[in-house]
Coordinates of C-alpha atoms in Angstrom, one line a residue:
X1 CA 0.0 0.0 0.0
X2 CA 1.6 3.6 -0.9
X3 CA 1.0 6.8 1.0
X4 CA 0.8 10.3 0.0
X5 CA 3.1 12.7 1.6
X6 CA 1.2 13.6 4.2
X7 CA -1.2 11.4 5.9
X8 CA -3.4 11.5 8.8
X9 CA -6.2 10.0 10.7
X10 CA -5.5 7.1 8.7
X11 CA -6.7 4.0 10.2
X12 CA -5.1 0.9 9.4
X13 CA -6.3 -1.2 12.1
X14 CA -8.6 -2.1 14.9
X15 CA -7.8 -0.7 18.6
X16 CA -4.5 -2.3 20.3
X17 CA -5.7 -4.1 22.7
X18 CA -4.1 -3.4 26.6
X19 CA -2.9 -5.9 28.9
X20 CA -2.0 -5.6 33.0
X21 CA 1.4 -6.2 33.9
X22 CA 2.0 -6.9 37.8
X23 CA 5.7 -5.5 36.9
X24 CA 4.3 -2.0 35.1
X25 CA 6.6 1.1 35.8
X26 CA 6.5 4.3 35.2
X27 CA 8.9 6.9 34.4
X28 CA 9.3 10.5 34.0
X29 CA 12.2 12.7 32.6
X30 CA 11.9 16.1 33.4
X31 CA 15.4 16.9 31.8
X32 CA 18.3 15.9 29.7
X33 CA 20.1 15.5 32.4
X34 CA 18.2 12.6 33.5
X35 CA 18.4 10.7 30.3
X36 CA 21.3 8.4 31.6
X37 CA 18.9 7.7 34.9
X38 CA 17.0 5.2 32.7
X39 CA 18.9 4.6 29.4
X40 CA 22.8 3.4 29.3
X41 CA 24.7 5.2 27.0
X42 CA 27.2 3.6 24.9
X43 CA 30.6 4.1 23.2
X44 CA 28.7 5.3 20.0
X45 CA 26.0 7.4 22.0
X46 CA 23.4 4.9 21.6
X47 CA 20.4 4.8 24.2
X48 CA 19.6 1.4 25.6
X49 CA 16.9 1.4 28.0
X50 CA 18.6 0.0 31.6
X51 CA 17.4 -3.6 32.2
X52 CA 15.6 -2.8 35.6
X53 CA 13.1 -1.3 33.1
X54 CA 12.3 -4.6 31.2
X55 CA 10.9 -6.7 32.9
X56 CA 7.1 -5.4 33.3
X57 CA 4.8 -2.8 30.8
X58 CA 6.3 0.4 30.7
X59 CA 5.4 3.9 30.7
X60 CA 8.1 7.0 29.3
X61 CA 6.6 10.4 30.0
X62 CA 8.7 12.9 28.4
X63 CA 8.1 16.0 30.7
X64 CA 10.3 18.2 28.9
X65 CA 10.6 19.7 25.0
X66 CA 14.2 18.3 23.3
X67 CA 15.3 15.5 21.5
X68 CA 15.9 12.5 23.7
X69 CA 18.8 11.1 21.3
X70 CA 20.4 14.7 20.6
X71 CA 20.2 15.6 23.9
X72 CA 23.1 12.9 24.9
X73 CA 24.9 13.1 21.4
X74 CA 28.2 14.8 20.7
X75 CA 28.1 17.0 17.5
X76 CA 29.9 14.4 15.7
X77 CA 27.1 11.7 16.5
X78 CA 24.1 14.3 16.1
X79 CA 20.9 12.9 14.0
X80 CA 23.3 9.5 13.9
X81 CA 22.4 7.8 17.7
X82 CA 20.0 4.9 18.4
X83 CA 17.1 4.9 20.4
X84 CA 16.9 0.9 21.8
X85 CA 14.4 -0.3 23.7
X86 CA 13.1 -4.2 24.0
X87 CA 9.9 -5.0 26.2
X88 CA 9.5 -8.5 24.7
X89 CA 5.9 -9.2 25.2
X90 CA 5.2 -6.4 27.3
X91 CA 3.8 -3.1 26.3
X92 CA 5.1 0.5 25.7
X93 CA 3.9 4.1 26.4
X94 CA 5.9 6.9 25.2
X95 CA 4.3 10.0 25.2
X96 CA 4.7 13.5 25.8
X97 CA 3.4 15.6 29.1
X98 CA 4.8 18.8 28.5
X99 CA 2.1 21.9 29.0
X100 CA 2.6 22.7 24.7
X101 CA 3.8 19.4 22.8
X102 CA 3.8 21.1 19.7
X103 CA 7.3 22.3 20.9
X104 CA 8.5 19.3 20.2
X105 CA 9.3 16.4 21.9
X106 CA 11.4 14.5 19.2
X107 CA 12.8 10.3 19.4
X108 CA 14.6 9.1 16.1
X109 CA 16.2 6.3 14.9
X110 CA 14.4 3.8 16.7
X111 CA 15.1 0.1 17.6
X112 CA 11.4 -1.1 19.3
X113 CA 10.5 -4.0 20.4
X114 CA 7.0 -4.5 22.7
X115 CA 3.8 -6.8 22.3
X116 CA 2.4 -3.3 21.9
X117 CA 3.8 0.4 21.1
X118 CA 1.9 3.6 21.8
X119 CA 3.4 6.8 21.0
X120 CA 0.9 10.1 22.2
X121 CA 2.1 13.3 20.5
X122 CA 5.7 12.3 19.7
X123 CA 8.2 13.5 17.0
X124 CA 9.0 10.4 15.8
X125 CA 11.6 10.7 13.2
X126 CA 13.9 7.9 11.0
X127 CA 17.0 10.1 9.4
X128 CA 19.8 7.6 9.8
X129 CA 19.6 4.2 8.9
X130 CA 16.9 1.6 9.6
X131 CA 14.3 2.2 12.2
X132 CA 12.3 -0.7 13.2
X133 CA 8.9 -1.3 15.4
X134 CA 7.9 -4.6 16.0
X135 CA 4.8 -5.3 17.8
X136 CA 1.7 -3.4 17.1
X137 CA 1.2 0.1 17.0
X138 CA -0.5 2.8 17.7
X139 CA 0.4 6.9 17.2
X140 CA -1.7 9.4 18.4
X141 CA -2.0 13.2 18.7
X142 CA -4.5 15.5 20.0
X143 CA -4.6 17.9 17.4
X144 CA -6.8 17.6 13.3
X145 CA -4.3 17.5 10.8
X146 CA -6.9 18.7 8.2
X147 CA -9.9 20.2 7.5
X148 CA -12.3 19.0 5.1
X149 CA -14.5 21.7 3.4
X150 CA -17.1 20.0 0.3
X151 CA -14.5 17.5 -0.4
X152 CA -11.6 20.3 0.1
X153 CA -8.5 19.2 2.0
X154 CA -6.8 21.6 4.1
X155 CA -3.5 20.9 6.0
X156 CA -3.8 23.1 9.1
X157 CA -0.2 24.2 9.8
X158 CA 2.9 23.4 9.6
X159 CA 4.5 20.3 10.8
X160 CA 6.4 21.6 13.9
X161 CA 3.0 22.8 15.2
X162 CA 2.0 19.4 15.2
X163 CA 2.2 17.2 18.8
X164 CA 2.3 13.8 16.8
X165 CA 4.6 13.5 13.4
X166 CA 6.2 10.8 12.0
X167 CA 9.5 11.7 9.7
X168 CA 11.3 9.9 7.2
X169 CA 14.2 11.4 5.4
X170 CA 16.2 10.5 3.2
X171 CA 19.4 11.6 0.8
X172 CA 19.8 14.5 2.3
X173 CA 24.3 14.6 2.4
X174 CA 24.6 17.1 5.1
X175 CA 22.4 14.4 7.5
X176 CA 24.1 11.3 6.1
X177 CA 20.5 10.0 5.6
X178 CA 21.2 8.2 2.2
X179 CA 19.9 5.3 4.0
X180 CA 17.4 6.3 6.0
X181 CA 14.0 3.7 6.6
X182 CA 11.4 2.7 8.9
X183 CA 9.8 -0.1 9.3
X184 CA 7.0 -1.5 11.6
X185 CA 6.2 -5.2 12.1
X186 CA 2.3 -5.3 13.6
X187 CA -0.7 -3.9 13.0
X188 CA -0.4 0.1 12.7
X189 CA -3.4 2.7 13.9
X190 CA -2.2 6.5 13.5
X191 CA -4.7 9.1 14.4
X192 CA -4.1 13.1 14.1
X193 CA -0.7 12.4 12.6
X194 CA 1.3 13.9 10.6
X195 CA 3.6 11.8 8.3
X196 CA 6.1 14.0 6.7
X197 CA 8.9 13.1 3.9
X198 CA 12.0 14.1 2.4
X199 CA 13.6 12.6 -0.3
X200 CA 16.4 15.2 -1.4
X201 CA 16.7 15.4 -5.8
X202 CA 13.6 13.7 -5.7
X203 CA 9.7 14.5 -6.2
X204 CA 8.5 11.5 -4.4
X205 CA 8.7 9.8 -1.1
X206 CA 6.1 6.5 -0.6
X207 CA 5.5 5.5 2.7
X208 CA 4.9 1.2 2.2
X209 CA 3.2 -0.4 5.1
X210 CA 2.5 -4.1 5.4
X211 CA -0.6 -5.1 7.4
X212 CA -0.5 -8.2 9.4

């Protein structure tokens, strides 16, 4: 199935459906500085969610507007890092609590793995390399993308004004994102989402997605 550009409220699947975990944590980062609280850190400036967080449903509340990976990087590593995190068959919540999320609260370059994946008005972004989701997954925002006037579409704003986005890029040199993908294993429900695309020196960009 191809995409246009920009997509939203398109529903590509039933509701996930929840589960109870006697082992379900929740965690809040108020700042950069308390990324390395809950994610180790390695010689590459990859994230890896600490194993203490693994073994139950887990909850991510980003309290603050940044860039989780960026915030950790060096400038040599910017827009390159890894975002890791594997639940097995337990279920993930990452979602924004800041007062405004249309500032941005941005993840990239992610390595997921949960029985489900819920992102709530996230900039999730794939600019370097392969991003994969697997389990089934829901994104969500809080805010119309469109309007829809006698069979007129109308994109409200622009994408930063958006709480939920999802971004590919690709061949774009001066982000080394020649290779840039993302990929998600499961059933996939987006609602008030915007998908945005850049393909540099070319006039396309199709989003594929597999339903399971």
């Amino acid at each position: 199935m191809k995409l246009s550009l920009i997509v939203s409220r398109a529903i590509f699947s039933l509701g996930v459906l929840g589960s109870v975990s006697i082992c379900a944590q929740e965690i809040t980062i108020n700042s950069s500085g308390e990324i390395r609280t809950y994610f180790d850190i390695d010689q590459n400036e990859n994230l890896s969610i600490k194993d203490s967080y693994k073994n139950g449903d887990l909850t991510i509340n980003m309290a603050y507007n940044g860039d989780l990976n960026n915030d950790v990087a060096s400038e040599e590593n910017e827009d390159k890092t890894k975002l890791n995190i594997d639940l097995g068959e337990n279920n993930l919540i990452f979602k924004a609590t800041t007062i405004d999320p249309q500032l941005s609260n941005y993840i990239g370059n992610v390595n997921f793995t949960a029985k489900t994946i819920t992102l709530e008005d996230m900039h999730l972004q794939a600019i370097y390399g392969g991003s994969v989701i697997n389990g089934d997954t829901t994104i969500s925002g809080k805010t119309d993308v469109f309007t829809n006037s006698n069979g007129e579409i109308t994109i409200n704003r622009s994408p930063d004004e958006f709480g939920s986005v999802v971004t590919v890029a690709t061949n774009m040199p001066d982000l080394d994102t020649s290779n840039a993908s993302l990929t998600i294993n499961g059933n996939f429900n987006a609602d008030k989402t915007y998908f945005n695309g850049f393909n540099v020196g070319k006039n396309y960009l199709n989003f594929n997605i597999k339903l399971y």
